[in-house]
PDB file of C-alpha atoms in Angstrom:
ATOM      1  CA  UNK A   1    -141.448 221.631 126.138  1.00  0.00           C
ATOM      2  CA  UNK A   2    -141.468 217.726 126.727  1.00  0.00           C
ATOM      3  CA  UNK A   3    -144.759 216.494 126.288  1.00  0.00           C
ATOM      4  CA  UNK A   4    -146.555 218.796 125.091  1.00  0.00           C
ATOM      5  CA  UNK A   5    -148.237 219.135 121.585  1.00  0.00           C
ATOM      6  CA  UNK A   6    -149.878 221.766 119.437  1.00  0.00           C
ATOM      7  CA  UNK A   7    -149.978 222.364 116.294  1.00  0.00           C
ATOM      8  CA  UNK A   8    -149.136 226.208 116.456  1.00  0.00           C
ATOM      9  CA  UNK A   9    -146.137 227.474 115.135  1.00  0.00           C
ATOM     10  CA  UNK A  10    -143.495 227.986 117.447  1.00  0.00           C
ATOM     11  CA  UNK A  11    -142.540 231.625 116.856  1.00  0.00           C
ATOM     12  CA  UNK A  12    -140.370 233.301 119.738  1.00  0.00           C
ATOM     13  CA  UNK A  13    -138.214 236.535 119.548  1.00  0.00           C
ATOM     14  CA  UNK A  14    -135.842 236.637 121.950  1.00  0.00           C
ATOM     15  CA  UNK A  15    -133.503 239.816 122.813  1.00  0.00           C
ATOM     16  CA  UNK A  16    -131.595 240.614 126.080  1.00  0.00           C
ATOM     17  CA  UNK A  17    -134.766 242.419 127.238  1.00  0.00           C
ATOM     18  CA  UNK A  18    -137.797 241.430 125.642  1.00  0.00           C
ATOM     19  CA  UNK A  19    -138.992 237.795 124.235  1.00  0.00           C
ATOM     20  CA  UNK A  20    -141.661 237.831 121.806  1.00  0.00           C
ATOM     21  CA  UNK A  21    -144.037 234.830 121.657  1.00  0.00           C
ATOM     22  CA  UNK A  22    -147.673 233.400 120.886  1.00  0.00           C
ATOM     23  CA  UNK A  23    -149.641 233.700 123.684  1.00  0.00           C
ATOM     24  CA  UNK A  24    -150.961 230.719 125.221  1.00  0.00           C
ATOM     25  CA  UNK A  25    -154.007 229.647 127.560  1.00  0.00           C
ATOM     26  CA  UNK A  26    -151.415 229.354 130.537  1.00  0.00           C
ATOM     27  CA  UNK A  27    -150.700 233.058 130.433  1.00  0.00           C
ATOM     28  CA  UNK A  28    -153.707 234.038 131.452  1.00  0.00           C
ATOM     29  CA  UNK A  29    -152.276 234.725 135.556  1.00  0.00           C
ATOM     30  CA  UNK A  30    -149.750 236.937 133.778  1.00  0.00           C
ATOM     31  CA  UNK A  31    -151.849 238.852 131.812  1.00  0.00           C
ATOM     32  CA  UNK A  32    -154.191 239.426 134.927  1.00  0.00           C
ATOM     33  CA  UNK A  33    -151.389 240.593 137.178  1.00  0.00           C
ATOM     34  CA  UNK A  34    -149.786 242.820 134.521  1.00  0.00           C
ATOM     35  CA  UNK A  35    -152.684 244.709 133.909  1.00  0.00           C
ATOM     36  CA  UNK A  36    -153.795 244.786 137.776  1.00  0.00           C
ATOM     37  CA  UNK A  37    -150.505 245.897 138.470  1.00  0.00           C
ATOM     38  CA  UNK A  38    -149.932 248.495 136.200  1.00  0.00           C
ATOM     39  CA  UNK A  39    -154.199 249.936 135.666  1.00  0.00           C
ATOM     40  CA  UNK A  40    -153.743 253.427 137.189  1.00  0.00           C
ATOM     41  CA  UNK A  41    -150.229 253.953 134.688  1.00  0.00           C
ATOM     42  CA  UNK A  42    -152.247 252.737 131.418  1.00  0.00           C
ATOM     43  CA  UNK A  43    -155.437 254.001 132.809  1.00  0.00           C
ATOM     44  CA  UNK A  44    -155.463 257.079 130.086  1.00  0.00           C
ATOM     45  CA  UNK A  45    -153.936 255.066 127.345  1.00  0.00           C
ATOM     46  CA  UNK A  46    -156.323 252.337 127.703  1.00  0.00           C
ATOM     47  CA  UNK A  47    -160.220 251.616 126.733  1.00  0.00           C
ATOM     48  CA  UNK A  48    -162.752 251.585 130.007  1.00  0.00           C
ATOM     49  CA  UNK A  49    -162.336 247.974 131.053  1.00  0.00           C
ATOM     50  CA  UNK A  50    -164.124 245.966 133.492  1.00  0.00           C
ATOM     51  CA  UNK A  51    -163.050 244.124 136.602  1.00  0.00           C
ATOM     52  CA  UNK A  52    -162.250 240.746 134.437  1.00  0.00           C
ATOM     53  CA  UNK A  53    -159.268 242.430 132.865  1.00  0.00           C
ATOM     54  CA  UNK A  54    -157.623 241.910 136.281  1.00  0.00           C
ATOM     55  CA  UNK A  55    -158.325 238.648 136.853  1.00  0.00           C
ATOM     56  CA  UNK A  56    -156.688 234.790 135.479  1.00  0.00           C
ATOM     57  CA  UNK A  57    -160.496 234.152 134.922  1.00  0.00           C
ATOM     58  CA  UNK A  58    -161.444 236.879 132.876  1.00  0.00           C
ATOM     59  CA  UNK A  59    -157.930 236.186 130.403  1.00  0.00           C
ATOM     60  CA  UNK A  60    -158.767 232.424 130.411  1.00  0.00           C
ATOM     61  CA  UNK A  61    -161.937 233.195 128.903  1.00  0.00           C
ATOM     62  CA  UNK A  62    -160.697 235.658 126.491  1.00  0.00           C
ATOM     63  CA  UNK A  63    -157.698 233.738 125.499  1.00  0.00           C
ATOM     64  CA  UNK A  64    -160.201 230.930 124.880  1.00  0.00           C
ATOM     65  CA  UNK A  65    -161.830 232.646 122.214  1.00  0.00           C
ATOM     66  CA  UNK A  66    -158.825 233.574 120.748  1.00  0.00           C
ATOM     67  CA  UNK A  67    -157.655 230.423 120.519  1.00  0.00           C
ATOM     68  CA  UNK A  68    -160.126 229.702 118.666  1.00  0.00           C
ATOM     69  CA  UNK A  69    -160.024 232.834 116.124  1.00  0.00           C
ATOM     70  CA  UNK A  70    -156.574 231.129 115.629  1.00  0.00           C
ATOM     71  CA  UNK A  71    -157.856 228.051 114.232  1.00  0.00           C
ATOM     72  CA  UNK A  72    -159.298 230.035 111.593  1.00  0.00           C
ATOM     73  CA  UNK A  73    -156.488 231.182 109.929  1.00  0.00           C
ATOM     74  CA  UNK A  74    -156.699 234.681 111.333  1.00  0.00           C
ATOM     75  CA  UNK A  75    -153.592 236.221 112.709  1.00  0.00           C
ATOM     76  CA  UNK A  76    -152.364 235.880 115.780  1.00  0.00           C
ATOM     77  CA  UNK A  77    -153.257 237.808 118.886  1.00  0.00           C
ATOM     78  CA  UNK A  78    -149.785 240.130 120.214  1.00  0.00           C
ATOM     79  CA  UNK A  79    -149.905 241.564 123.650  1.00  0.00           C
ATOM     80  CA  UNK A  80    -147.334 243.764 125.121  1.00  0.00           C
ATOM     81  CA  UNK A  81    -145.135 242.592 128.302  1.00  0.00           C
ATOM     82  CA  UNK A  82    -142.600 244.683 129.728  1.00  0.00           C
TER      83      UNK A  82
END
């Protein structure tokens, strides 16, 4: 994208139906709505969570800190988007 700059790898997938990227900072409102959206279908899949999970605020924070797991070599962080 024009203008701006990071130093992680550009990695993207891209089929007809799914696209496969790094997840960024600026994902956090889709994170939060996916998971608000779909919390009673993953409900018994999925860990207890708290309120956070559905919220930009509570993904900004967590995609903070793995940002910053990143920049220590460890691999990156893969969520699941349908």
């Amino acid at each position: 994208m024009f203008g701006y700059r990071s130093n992680v790898p550009k990695v993207r997938l891209t089929t007809d139906r799914l696209v496969v990227r790094l997840v960024h900072e600026r994902d956090a409102w889709r994170l939060a709505d996916y998971y608000a959206e779909n919390r009673h279908f993953l409900k018994p899949w999925e860990p207890v969570r708290d309120e956070s999970h559905c919220y930009p605020s509570g993904w900004q924070a967590r995609l903070g800190m793995i940002g910053e797991i990143s920049q220590t070599g460890a691999p990156p962080f893969i969520s699941r988007w349908l």
